[in-house]
Amino acid sequence: MESTLKALREGESVLDLSPRSTVSGGVEDVYGEDRATEDQLVTPWSFSVASGYTLLRDPQYNKGLAFTEKERDAHYLRGLLPPTVISQQLQEKQLMNNIRQYQVPLQKYMAMMELQETNERLFYKLLVDNVEELLPIVYTPTVGEACQKYGSIFKRPQGLYISLKEKGKILEVLKNWPERSIQVIVVTDGERILGLGDLGCQGMGIPVGKLALYTALGGLRPSACLPITIDVGTNNENLLNDEFYIGLRQKRTTGQEYSELLSEFMAAVKQNYGEKVLVQFEDFANHNAFELLAKYGTSHLVFNDDIQGTASVVLAGVVAALKLIGGTLADHTFLFLGAGEAGTGIAELIALEMSKQTKKPIEETRKKIWLVDSKGLIVGSRQNSLQHFKKPWAHDHEPVGTLLEAVKVIKPTVLIGSSGVGKTFTKEVIEAVSSINEKPLVMALSNPTSQSECTAEEAYQWSEGRAIFASGSPFDPFEYKGKVYYSGQANNAYIFPGFGLGLVISGAIRVHDDMLLAASEALAKLVAEEDYKKGLIYPPFSNIRTISANIAANVAAKAYELGLATRLPRPENLVKYAESCMYTPTYRNYR
């Protein structure tokens, strides 16, 4: 991936730059939020000590009926609450009962968002303790529907909205945000939301959802997370004609004006929050995603989850799957449907890992990987018409028009879908790849569920139960010929929370490809024998905080090794240190 981006940067590498001084970031400014401070008394500071009605309206400190008798006296809460005192565990049980009453996922999403805005710790307690049940609600697939209807369900603003109206004043806008010690920013321009296309300003649901997972799964404290939507218009006619649309009513701005706005934004972020703030680009269109990563990768701590996070989680799944399908990475042939930012990002990271294992140049290992886009197999004769990020994958071969034809001539052992188009792994395609392999690895990665290249049920039925299957969205276990099949979920949520935590605890100032490989390696190692027996190539999500701590430790270790870490001295036990830095959502006792 770095080799592709270096070409766009005229040969400049993230390792070429010397570490610079910093004004913010790291974990030293934590105040009563991480595991190491659980037993300490804290003061509920807002701009002054929050008390009474104000305290009940402050989501960071509100505990509802869990305020103790002593706290009710000390903070002027008598009479503002019913007399009973209940535990956080009972509150959690009550709310989960309420959420389970809803039949429509969007209603569950709205209930969770309302809880986040009224009682932050209880929101994260629910999410941490019920992650497998609630992850599809606060993130994909439900968040996709939420973004489509964001204008209709909009109640209170979350995060910062930076539009063309704020051009020239972005630093002032950032200063309007009440928190000063920001460690992670997730930013989108809404042009390519999941597989749903241009949702403009309503794409804010994605940064909000991602950062909720950074906290719940990776332990980043909520006050250190900032969701941002950059609104440059939308080309979605339905939204422009929707009376409830909350964004700019104009066609999407491109070219120099767009570039200037992003440049001002990135400069303002560094000026306001320092060198070590992580900026995660989310759901930008292909043409912007690669350019932004290439442009700012050597000057800022930037990460694109669609390109790098997806690549890391898929590589981990492929490496883990080798125990089931046999051989080494270099023994396999890969065929991708989809050659956008996700597809080419995954392909590049697989080629990089293959290169490291075999000691061959990456130009050589790329030849084991083939990509199909909307015009067919990417081959040498198409070189002149290809976008820059597709050119490394244009191998010498006769033109091939369809995926099915490509399967028959390339004979892949691994089939990966990142096309954003549902039902493209047809019965004929799965049967063809199954006729070539005893255990074909099939990964249908597109989100949400409606855009998945095939379902788990289809993959197992059409392969006669022989496929090893993983998908981007979750699928229920499926029984076929008396055997229950469990499909893995190649969800980026395995990687990005722990990856971000690793950057924060090490004080990293740049992201390097070797850190992505370190994250993949840590995740693949956590797949247990009992998981393999079920045909799973990812560990259970119920262990996600342990997974994130291990990924964070591996990423931090690589940052220290590369000389990109600024938090010195290096902690002796990085796993324990990562765990100690993780935000815990249990209620604190107030003075």
Coordinates of C-alpha atoms in Angstrom, one line a residue:
M1 CA 0.0 0.0 0.0
E2 CA 2.8 2.4 0.9
S3 CA 4.5 1.6 -2.4
T4 CA 1.4 2.7 -4.3
L5 CA 1.0 5.8 -2.2
K6 CA 4.7 6.7 -2.5
A7 CA 4.2 6.9 -6.3
L8 CA 1.5 9.6 -5.7
R9 CA 3.8 11.4 -3.2
E10 CA 6.8 11.4 -5.7
G11 CA 8.7 8.8 -3.6
E12 CA 8.2 10.4 -0.2
S13 CA 7.7 7.8 2.7
V14 CA 6.1 8.2 6.1
L15 CA 9.4 7.3 7.5
D16 CA 11.3 10.1 5.8
L17 CA 10.0 12.7 8.1
S18 CA 11.6 13.4 11.6
P19 CA 9.2 13.3 14.6
R20 CA 8.0 16.8 15.4
S21 CA 7.1 18.4 18.6
T22 CA 3.5 17.9 19.8
V23 CA 1.0 19.9 21.8
S24 CA -1.6 17.3 22.5
G25 CA -2.6 13.6 22.3
G26 CA -1.4 10.5 24.1
V27 CA -3.1 9.2 27.2
E28 CA -1.6 11.4 29.9
D29 CA -4.5 13.7 30.1
V30 CA -7.1 11.1 31.0
Y31 CA -9.4 12.3 33.9
G32 CA -11.2 9.5 35.7
E33 CA -12.2 7.6 32.6
D34 CA -9.9 4.7 32.1
R35 CA -9.5 1.4 33.9
A36 CA -6.6 2.6 36.0
T37 CA -8.8 5.2 37.7
E38 CA -11.9 3.1 38.4
D39 CA -11.6 3.3 42.2
Q40 CA -10.8 7.0 42.4
L41 CA -13.3 9.6 43.5
V42 CA -14.0 12.2 40.7
T43 CA -15.6 15.6 40.6
P44 CA -18.3 16.1 38.0
W45 CA -16.7 19.1 36.3
S46 CA -18.5 20.8 33.5
F47 CA -17.4 24.5 33.2
S48 CA -18.0 24.5 36.9
V49 CA -19.0 21.6 39.2
A50 CA -22.2 20.2 37.7
S51 CA -25.0 19.8 40.2
G52 CA -28.8 19.7 40.4
Y53 CA -30.8 19.9 37.2
T54 CA -27.7 20.6 35.2
L55 CA -26.0 17.4 36.4
L56 CA -29.0 15.3 35.3
R57 CA -28.8 16.9 31.8
D58 CA -25.1 16.2 31.4
P59 CA -24.6 12.9 29.6
Q60 CA -21.0 12.6 30.7
Y61 CA -21.9 12.5 34.4
N62 CA -25.6 11.7 34.6
K63 CA -26.3 8.4 36.4
G64 CA -30.1 8.6 36.6
L65 CA -31.6 6.6 39.4
A66 CA -28.1 5.2 40.3
F67 CA -27.1 8.4 42.1
T68 CA -26.5 7.3 45.8
E69 CA -28.2 9.0 48.7
K70 CA -24.9 10.8 49.6
E71 CA -24.5 12.0 46.0
R72 CA -28.1 13.3 46.0
D73 CA -27.4 15.4 49.0
A74 CA -24.0 16.7 47.9
H75 CA -25.2 17.6 44.4
Y76 CA -28.7 19.1 45.1
L77 CA -30.6 16.2 43.5
R78 CA -33.2 15.8 46.2
G79 CA -36.7 15.9 44.7
L80 CA -35.3 15.9 41.2
L81 CA -35.3 12.1 41.1
P82 CA -37.8 9.4 42.4
P83 CA -36.7 8.1 45.8
T84 CA -35.4 4.7 44.8
V85 CA -31.7 4.0 44.2
I86 CA -30.9 1.3 41.7
S87 CA -27.6 -0.2 40.4
Q88 CA -26.1 0.3 36.9
Q89 CA -26.6 -3.4 36.3
L90 CA -30.4 -3.1 36.9
Q91 CA -30.5 -0.1 34.7
E92 CA -28.8 -2.1 32.0
K93 CA -31.2 -5.0 32.4
Q94 CA -34.2 -2.6 32.1
L95 CA -33.0 -0.9 29.0
M96 CA -32.0 -4.1 27.2
N97 CA -35.6 -5.4 27.9
N98 CA -37.0 -2.1 26.4
I99 CA -34.7 -2.3 23.4
R100 CA -35.6 -5.9 22.7
Q101 CA -39.3 -4.9 22.6
Y102 CA -38.7 -3.0 19.3
Q103 CA -39.2 -5.0 16.2
V104 CA -37.7 -2.5 13.8
P105 CA -33.8 -2.2 13.9
L106 CA -34.1 1.6 13.2
Q107 CA -36.2 2.0 16.4
K108 CA -33.5 0.2 18.3
Y109 CA -30.9 2.5 16.8
M110 CA -32.8 5.6 17.8
A111 CA -33.3 4.3 21.3
M112 CA -29.5 3.8 21.6
M113 CA -28.7 7.2 20.2
E114 CA -31.1 8.8 22.7
L115 CA -29.4 6.9 25.5
Q116 CA -26.0 8.1 24.3
E117 CA -27.2 11.7 24.5
T118 CA -28.6 11.4 28.1
N119 CA -26.4 8.9 29.9
E120 CA -23.1 8.2 28.2
R121 CA -21.7 5.6 30.6
L122 CA -24.8 3.5 30.5
F123 CA -24.8 3.7 26.7
Y124 CA -21.3 2.2 26.6
K125 CA -22.0 -0.3 29.3
L126 CA -24.9 -1.7 27.2
L127 CA -22.7 -1.8 24.1
V128 CA -19.7 -3.4 25.8
D129 CA -21.7 -6.1 27.6
N130 CA -24.0 -6.8 24.7
V131 CA -21.7 -6.2 21.8
E132 CA -22.7 -9.0 19.5
E133 CA -26.4 -8.1 19.8
L134 CA -26.0 -4.3 19.6
L135 CA -23.1 -3.9 17.1
P136 CA -25.4 -4.4 14.1
I137 CA -27.7 -1.8 15.6
V138 CA -25.2 1.1 16.2
Y139 CA -23.2 0.2 13.1
T140 CA -23.7 -1.7 9.9
P141 CA -26.2 -2.7 8.7
T142 CA -28.7 -0.5 10.6
V143 CA -26.5 2.7 10.5
G144 CA -26.9 2.6 6.7
E145 CA -30.7 3.0 7.0
A146 CA -30.2 5.6 9.7
C147 CA -28.0 7.7 7.3
Q148 CA -30.6 7.4 4.6
K149 CA -33.3 8.8 7.0
Y150 CA -31.0 11.0 9.0
G151 CA -32.9 14.2 8.2
S152 CA -36.2 12.7 9.3
I153 CA -34.9 11.3 12.6
F154 CA -32.6 14.2 13.4
K155 CA -33.2 15.5 16.9
R156 CA -29.9 16.9 18.3
P157 CA -26.6 17.6 16.5
Q158 CA -23.8 15.2 17.2
G159 CA -20.2 16.2 16.2
L160 CA -19.2 19.1 14.0
Y161 CA -20.6 20.1 10.6
I162 CA -18.1 21.9 8.5
S163 CA -19.6 23.2 5.2
L164 CA -18.5 25.5 2.4
K165 CA -20.0 28.3 4.4
E166 CA -17.2 27.8 7.0
K167 CA -14.4 28.1 4.5
G168 CA -11.7 30.4 5.9
K169 CA -13.1 29.9 9.4
I170 CA -12.5 26.2 10.1
L171 CA -10.1 26.8 13.0
E172 CA -12.8 28.9 14.7
V173 CA -15.3 26.1 14.1
L174 CA -13.0 23.5 15.7
K175 CA -12.7 25.8 18.7
N176 CA -16.5 25.8 19.1
W177 CA -16.2 22.1 20.1
P178 CA -16.2 22.0 24.0
E179 CA -13.5 19.3 24.4
R180 CA -9.9 20.3 23.9
S181 CA -8.0 17.0 24.3
I182 CA -9.0 15.2 21.1
Q183 CA -7.2 12.0 20.2
V184 CA -9.3 10.6 17.3
I185 CA -11.3 12.4 14.6
V186 CA -13.5 10.4 12.2
V187 CA -14.4 12.6 9.2
T188 CA -16.5 11.9 6.1
D189 CA -17.8 14.0 3.2
G190 CA -20.7 11.6 2.7
E191 CA -20.0 10.8 -0.9
R192 CA -19.8 7.0 -0.6
I193 CA -21.7 5.8 2.5
L194 CA -21.3 2.0 2.8
G195 CA -22.7 0.6 -0.4
L196 CA -25.5 3.3 -0.5
G197 CA -23.8 6.0 -2.4
D198 CA -23.9 9.8 -1.9
L199 CA -25.8 10.7 1.2
G200 CA -24.2 14.1 1.7
C201 CA -24.5 15.7 5.1
Q202 CA -26.6 12.7 6.3
G203 CA -23.4 10.6 6.3
M204 CA -22.8 11.9 9.9
G205 CA -24.2 8.7 11.2
I206 CA -21.0 6.9 10.1
P207 CA -18.5 9.0 12.1
V208 CA -20.8 8.9 15.1
G209 CA -21.1 5.1 14.9
K210 CA -17.4 4.6 14.3
L211 CA -16.4 6.6 17.3
A212 CA -18.9 4.8 19.5
L213 CA -17.1 1.6 18.6
Y214 CA -13.7 3.3 19.2
T215 CA -14.9 3.8 22.8
A216 CA -16.8 0.6 23.4
L217 CA -14.4 -1.8 21.6
G218 CA -11.1 0.0 21.8
G219 CA -11.4 1.9 25.0
L220 CA -10.8 5.4 23.7
R221 CA -12.6 7.8 26.0
P222 CA -15.7 9.5 24.5
S223 CA -14.5 13.0 25.4
A224 CA -11.4 12.4 23.2
C225 CA -13.4 11.5 20.1
L226 CA -14.8 14.0 17.6
P227 CA -17.1 13.1 14.6
I228 CA -17.0 15.5 11.7
T229 CA -18.9 15.8 8.5
I230 CA -17.6 18.0 5.7
D231 CA -20.5 19.2 3.6
V232 CA -19.6 20.2 0.1
G233 CA -23.1 19.4 -1.3
T234 CA -24.6 16.3 -2.7
N235 CA -25.4 14.9 -6.2
N236 CA -28.2 12.8 -4.8
E237 CA -31.3 14.3 -6.4
N238 CA -33.7 12.6 -3.9
L239 CA -31.9 14.4 -1.0
L240 CA -31.8 17.8 -2.8
N241 CA -35.6 17.5 -3.2
D242 CA -36.2 16.3 0.3
E243 CA -37.7 19.0 2.5
F244 CA -36.2 17.4 5.6
Y245 CA -32.6 17.2 4.2
I246 CA -30.2 18.9 6.7
G247 CA -27.3 19.7 4.4
L248 CA -26.3 22.2 1.7
R249 CA -28.8 22.2 -1.2
Q250 CA -26.3 22.3 -4.0
K251 CA -24.4 20.0 -6.3
R252 CA -21.2 18.5 -4.9
T253 CA -18.2 20.8 -5.1
T254 CA -15.1 19.3 -6.6
G255 CA -11.6 20.3 -7.9
Q256 CA -9.7 23.2 -6.4
E257 CA -12.4 24.5 -4.1
Y258 CA -12.8 21.0 -2.5
S259 CA -9.0 20.6 -2.2
E260 CA -8.6 24.0 -0.6
L261 CA -11.4 23.2 2.0
L262 CA -9.7 19.9 2.9
S263 CA -6.3 21.5 3.1
E264 CA -7.6 24.2 5.5
F265 CA -9.3 21.5 7.6
M266 CA -6.2 19.4 7.9
A267 CA -4.1 22.4 8.8
A268 CA -6.6 23.6 11.4
V269 CA -6.8 20.1 13.0
K270 CA -3.1 20.0 13.5
Q271 CA -3.0 23.6 14.8
N272 CA -5.8 23.0 17.3
Y273 CA -5.1 19.4 18.4
G274 CA -1.4 18.8 17.7
E275 CA 0.7 16.3 15.9
K276 CA -0.7 13.1 17.5
V277 CA -4.4 13.4 16.8
L278 CA -5.5 10.6 14.5
V279 CA -7.7 11.7 11.6
Q280 CA -9.6 8.7 10.1
F281 CA -11.0 9.4 6.6
E282 CA -14.3 7.5 6.3
D283 CA -16.5 6.8 3.2
F284 CA -14.8 9.2 0.8
A285 CA -15.2 8.4 -2.9
N286 CA -12.4 6.4 -4.5
H287 CA -10.8 9.3 -6.3
N288 CA -10.6 11.4 -3.2
A289 CA -9.8 8.6 -0.7
F290 CA -6.4 7.7 -2.3
E291 CA -5.4 11.3 -2.9
L292 CA -6.1 12.3 0.7
L293 CA -4.2 9.4 2.1
A294 CA -1.2 10.0 -0.2
K295 CA -1.3 13.8 0.3
Y296 CA -1.5 13.8 4.1
G297 CA 0.2 10.5 5.0
T298 CA 3.6 12.1 5.4
S299 CA 2.5 15.2 7.3
H300 CA -0.4 14.0 9.6
L301 CA -1.4 10.9 11.5
V302 CA -4.0 9.7 9.0
F303 CA -5.8 6.4 8.5
N304 CA -8.5 5.3 6.0
D305 CA -10.6 2.5 7.3
D306 CA -12.1 1.6 3.9
I307 CA -8.7 1.1 2.4
Q308 CA -6.4 0.2 5.3
G309 CA -8.7 -1.1 8.0
T310 CA -10.6 -3.4 5.6
A311 CA -7.3 -4.6 4.2
S312 CA -6.0 -5.5 7.6
V313 CA -9.1 -7.4 8.8
V314 CA -9.3 -9.3 5.5
L315 CA -5.6 -10.2 5.6
A316 CA -6.1 -11.5 9.1
G317 CA -9.0 -13.7 8.0
V318 CA -7.1 -15.1 5.0
V319 CA -4.0 -15.9 7.2
A320 CA -6.3 -17.6 9.8
A321 CA -8.1 -19.5 7.0
L322 CA -4.8 -21.1 5.8
K323 CA -5.2 -23.6 8.7
L324 CA -8.4 -24.8 7.1
I325 CA -7.6 -24.5 3.4
G326 CA -3.9 -25.3 3.7
G327 CA -0.8 -23.9 2.1
T328 CA 0.9 -20.5 2.5
L329 CA -0.2 -17.2 1.1
A330 CA 2.0 -17.6 -1.9
D331 CA 0.4 -20.9 -2.7
H332 CA -3.0 -19.3 -3.4
T333 CA -4.5 -17.3 -6.2
F334 CA -6.8 -14.5 -5.4
L335 CA -9.7 -13.1 -7.5
F336 CA -11.4 -9.9 -6.4
L337 CA -14.8 -8.6 -7.6
G338 CA -14.5 -4.8 -7.0
A339 CA -11.4 -2.7 -7.7
G340 CA -12.2 0.4 -5.6
E341 CA -10.5 1.6 -2.5
A342 CA -11.4 -1.5 -0.5
G343 CA -10.5 -4.1 -3.1
T344 CA -7.2 -2.5 -4.1
G345 CA -6.3 -1.8 -0.5
I346 CA -6.9 -5.5 0.5
A347 CA -5.0 -6.7 -2.6
E348 CA -2.0 -4.5 -1.8
L349 CA -1.7 -5.6 1.8
I350 CA -2.0 -9.3 0.9
A351 CA 0.8 -8.8 -1.7
L352 CA 2.9 -6.9 0.8
E353 CA 2.6 -9.8 3.4
M354 CA 3.3 -12.3 0.6
S355 CA 6.4 -10.3 -0.3
K356 CA 7.6 -10.3 3.3
Q357 CA 7.1 -14.0 3.6
T358 CA 8.7 -15.0 0.3
K359 CA 11.4 -12.3 0.1
K360 CA 10.2 -11.6 -3.4
P361 CA 9.5 -8.0 -4.8
I362 CA 6.0 -6.9 -4.3
E363 CA 5.7 -6.4 -8.1
E364 CA 6.2 -10.2 -8.3
T365 CA 3.7 -11.1 -5.6
R366 CA 1.0 -8.9 -7.1
K367 CA 0.8 -11.3 -10.0
K368 CA -0.9 -13.9 -7.7
I369 CA -3.8 -11.4 -7.3
W370 CA -6.4 -10.5 -10.0
L371 CA -9.2 -7.9 -9.9
V372 CA -12.4 -7.6 -11.8
D373 CA -14.2 -4.3 -12.1
S374 CA -17.3 -3.1 -13.9
K375 CA -15.6 -3.5 -17.3
G376 CA -14.2 -7.0 -16.6
L377 CA -10.8 -8.5 -15.7
I378 CA -8.2 -5.8 -15.2
V379 CA -5.5 -6.6 -17.8
G380 CA -2.5 -5.0 -19.4
S381 CA -4.4 -3.9 -22.6
R382 CA -6.6 -1.6 -20.4
Q383 CA -3.6 0.1 -18.8
N384 CA -4.1 3.5 -20.4
S385 CA -7.7 3.8 -19.4
L386 CA -7.3 2.8 -15.7
Q387 CA -7.3 4.9 -12.6
H388 CA -3.9 5.1 -11.0
F389 CA -4.8 2.8 -8.1
K390 CA -5.8 0.0 -10.5
K391 CA -2.7 0.1 -12.7
P392 CA -0.5 -2.2 -10.5
W393 CA -3.1 -4.9 -11.0
A394 CA -3.2 -4.8 -14.8
H395 CA -1.5 -8.2 -15.6
D396 CA -0.8 -9.7 -19.0
H397 CA -3.8 -11.7 -20.1
E398 CA -6.5 -11.8 -22.7
P399 CA -9.5 -9.6 -21.9
V400 CA -12.2 -11.3 -19.9
G401 CA -15.7 -9.8 -19.7
T402 CA -17.4 -11.3 -16.7
L403 CA -16.7 -12.6 -13.2
L404 CA -17.8 -16.2 -14.1
E405 CA -15.4 -16.3 -17.1
A406 CA -12.6 -14.9 -14.9
V407 CA -13.2 -17.7 -12.3
K408 CA -12.9 -20.3 -15.1
V409 CA -9.7 -19.0 -16.5
I410 CA -7.9 -17.6 -13.4
K411 CA -8.9 -20.6 -11.2
P412 CA -8.8 -18.8 -7.9
T413 CA -8.5 -20.5 -4.5
V414 CA -9.8 -17.3 -2.8
L415 CA -12.7 -15.3 -4.0
I416 CA -13.2 -11.8 -2.4
G417 CA -16.1 -9.4 -3.1
S418 CA -15.8 -5.7 -2.4
S419 CA -18.0 -4.4 -5.2
G420 CA -20.8 -2.8 -3.2
V421 CA -23.2 -4.7 -5.5
G422 CA -25.5 -7.4 -4.1
K423 CA -26.1 -10.9 -5.5
T424 CA -23.0 -10.8 -7.8
F425 CA -21.6 -14.1 -6.4
T426 CA -24.2 -16.1 -8.4
K427 CA -24.9 -19.8 -8.1
E428 CA -22.8 -20.4 -11.2
V429 CA -19.8 -18.4 -9.8
I430 CA -19.8 -20.3 -6.4
E431 CA -20.3 -23.6 -8.2
A432 CA -17.4 -22.8 -10.5
V433 CA -15.0 -21.8 -7.7
S434 CA -16.1 -24.9 -5.7
S435 CA -15.3 -27.2 -8.7
I436 CA -11.7 -25.9 -8.6
N437 CA -11.2 -26.2 -4.9
E438 CA -11.9 -28.7 -2.1
K439 CA -12.4 -25.8 0.4
P440 CA -12.8 -22.5 -1.5
L441 CA -12.5 -19.4 0.7
V442 CA -15.3 -17.0 -0.2
M443 CA -15.4 -13.5 1.4
A444 CA -18.5 -11.4 0.5
L445 CA -17.5 -8.1 2.2
S446 CA -19.9 -5.5 0.9
N447 CA -22.2 -3.7 3.3
P448 CA -25.0 -3.4 4.3
T449 CA -26.5 -6.9 4.1
S450 CA -28.6 -6.0 1.0
Q451 CA -25.3 -5.2 -0.9
S452 CA -23.5 -8.5 0.1
E453 CA -22.3 -10.4 -2.9
C454 CA -24.0 -13.5 -1.6
T455 CA -25.5 -14.7 1.7
A456 CA -24.0 -17.4 4.0
E457 CA -26.8 -19.7 3.1
E458 CA -26.1 -19.3 -0.6
A459 CA -22.4 -19.9 -0.2
Y460 CA -22.9 -23.1 1.8
Q461 CA -25.7 -24.5 -0.4
W462 CA -24.0 -23.8 -3.7
S463 CA -20.6 -25.2 -2.5
E464 CA -22.4 -28.2 -1.0
G465 CA -21.1 -27.2 2.4
R466 CA -17.5 -27.0 1.4
A467 CA -16.9 -23.2 1.4
I468 CA -15.1 -21.3 4.2
F469 CA -17.3 -18.2 4.3
A470 CA -16.9 -14.7 5.8
S471 CA -18.9 -11.6 5.1
G472 CA -18.9 -7.9 5.9
S473 CA -22.4 -8.0 7.5
P474 CA -23.5 -10.6 10.0
F475 CA -25.4 -13.7 9.0
D476 CA -27.1 -16.2 11.3
P477 CA -25.8 -19.8 11.6
F478 CA -27.2 -22.0 8.8
E479 CA -28.1 -25.7 8.9
Y480 CA -27.3 -27.7 5.8
K481 CA -27.6 -31.5 5.5
G482 CA -27.7 -31.9 9.3
K483 CA -24.6 -29.7 10.0
V484 CA -24.7 -26.2 11.4
Y485 CA -22.4 -23.7 9.6
Y486 CA -21.1 -20.6 11.3
S487 CA -19.9 -17.7 9.1
G488 CA -17.3 -15.3 10.2
Q489 CA -17.8 -11.6 10.0
A490 CA -14.9 -9.7 8.4
N491 CA -15.9 -6.6 10.2
N492 CA -13.5 -3.6 10.4
A493 CA -14.5 -3.2 14.0
Y494 CA -12.1 -6.0 14.8
I495 CA -9.2 -3.8 13.7
F496 CA -9.7 0.0 13.8
P497 CA -10.6 0.3 17.6
G498 CA -7.4 -1.6 18.7
F499 CA -5.4 0.0 15.9
G500 CA -6.4 3.5 17.1
L501 CA -5.7 2.6 20.7
G502 CA -2.2 1.4 19.7
L503 CA -1.5 4.7 18.0
V504 CA -2.7 6.7 21.0
I505 CA -0.8 4.8 23.7
S506 CA 2.5 5.0 21.8
G507 CA 2.0 8.6 20.8
A508 CA 2.6 7.6 17.1
I509 CA 2.9 10.5 14.6
R510 CA 2.5 8.5 11.4
V511 CA 0.8 5.3 10.1
H512 CA 3.0 2.8 8.3
D513 CA 2.0 -0.3 6.4
D514 CA 4.0 -2.5 8.9
M515 CA 1.6 -1.4 11.6
L516 CA -1.4 -2.7 9.5
L517 CA 0.5 -6.0 9.1
A518 CA 1.1 -6.1 12.9
A519 CA -2.6 -5.6 13.5
S520 CA -3.5 -8.5 11.1
E521 CA -1.0 -10.7 12.7
A522 CA -2.4 -10.1 16.2
L523 CA -5.9 -10.8 15.1
A524 CA -5.1 -14.0 13.2
K525 CA -3.3 -15.4 16.3
L526 CA -6.4 -15.0 18.4
V527 CA -8.5 -17.5 16.5
A528 CA -8.8 -20.5 18.8
E529 CA -9.0 -24.2 17.9
E530 CA -12.7 -24.3 18.9
D531 CA -13.4 -21.4 16.4
Y532 CA -11.7 -23.4 13.6
K533 CA -13.8 -26.4 14.4
K534 CA -16.9 -24.3 13.6
G535 CA -15.3 -23.1 10.3
L536 CA -14.7 -19.6 11.7
I537 CA -11.7 -17.6 10.7
Y538 CA -12.3 -14.7 13.2
P539 CA -12.5 -14.9 17.0
P540 CA -15.8 -14.3 18.7
F541 CA -16.8 -10.6 19.1
S542 CA -17.6 -11.2 22.8
N543 CA -13.8 -11.0 23.4
I544 CA -13.4 -7.8 21.5
R545 CA -11.8 -5.7 24.3
T546 CA -9.1 -8.4 24.8
I547 CA -8.7 -8.5 21.0
S548 CA -8.3 -4.7 20.8
A549 CA -5.8 -4.7 23.7
N550 CA -3.6 -7.3 21.9
I551 CA -3.9 -5.5 18.5
A552 CA -3.0 -2.2 20.3
A553 CA 0.1 -3.7 21.9
N554 CA 1.3 -5.1 18.5
V555 CA 0.7 -1.8 16.7
A556 CA 2.4 0.2 19.5
A557 CA 5.4 -2.2 19.4
K558 CA 5.7 -1.7 15.7
A559 CA 5.5 2.1 16.1
Y560 CA 8.4 2.0 18.6
E561 CA 10.4 -0.3 16.3
L562 CA 9.9 2.1 13.4
G563 CA 10.8 5.1 15.4
L564 CA 7.4 6.7 15.0
A565 CA 6.4 6.5 18.7
T566 CA 6.8 9.6 20.9
R567 CA 5.6 8.3 24.3
L568 CA 8.8 7.5 26.2
P569 CA 9.9 5.4 27.9
R570 CA 8.2 2.5 26.2
P571 CA 6.0 0.6 28.7
E572 CA 7.4 -2.8 29.6
N573 CA 4.2 -4.8 29.1
L574 CA 2.3 -3.2 26.2
V575 CA -0.8 -5.4 26.5
K576 CA -1.2 -4.6 30.2
Y577 CA -0.6 -0.9 29.5
A578 CA -3.2 -0.9 26.7
E579 CA -5.7 -2.5 29.1
S580 CA -5.0 0.0 31.8
C581 CA -5.6 2.9 29.4
M582 CA -9.0 1.7 28.2
Y583 CA -12.1 3.6 29.1
T584 CA -14.4 1.7 31.4
P585 CA -18.1 2.6 31.4
T586 CA -18.9 1.7 35.0
Y587 CA -20.2 4.6 37.1
R588 CA -17.8 6.6 39.2
N589 CA -18.4 7.8 42.7
Y590 CA -18.7 11.5 43.1
R591 CA -17.3 13.7 45.9

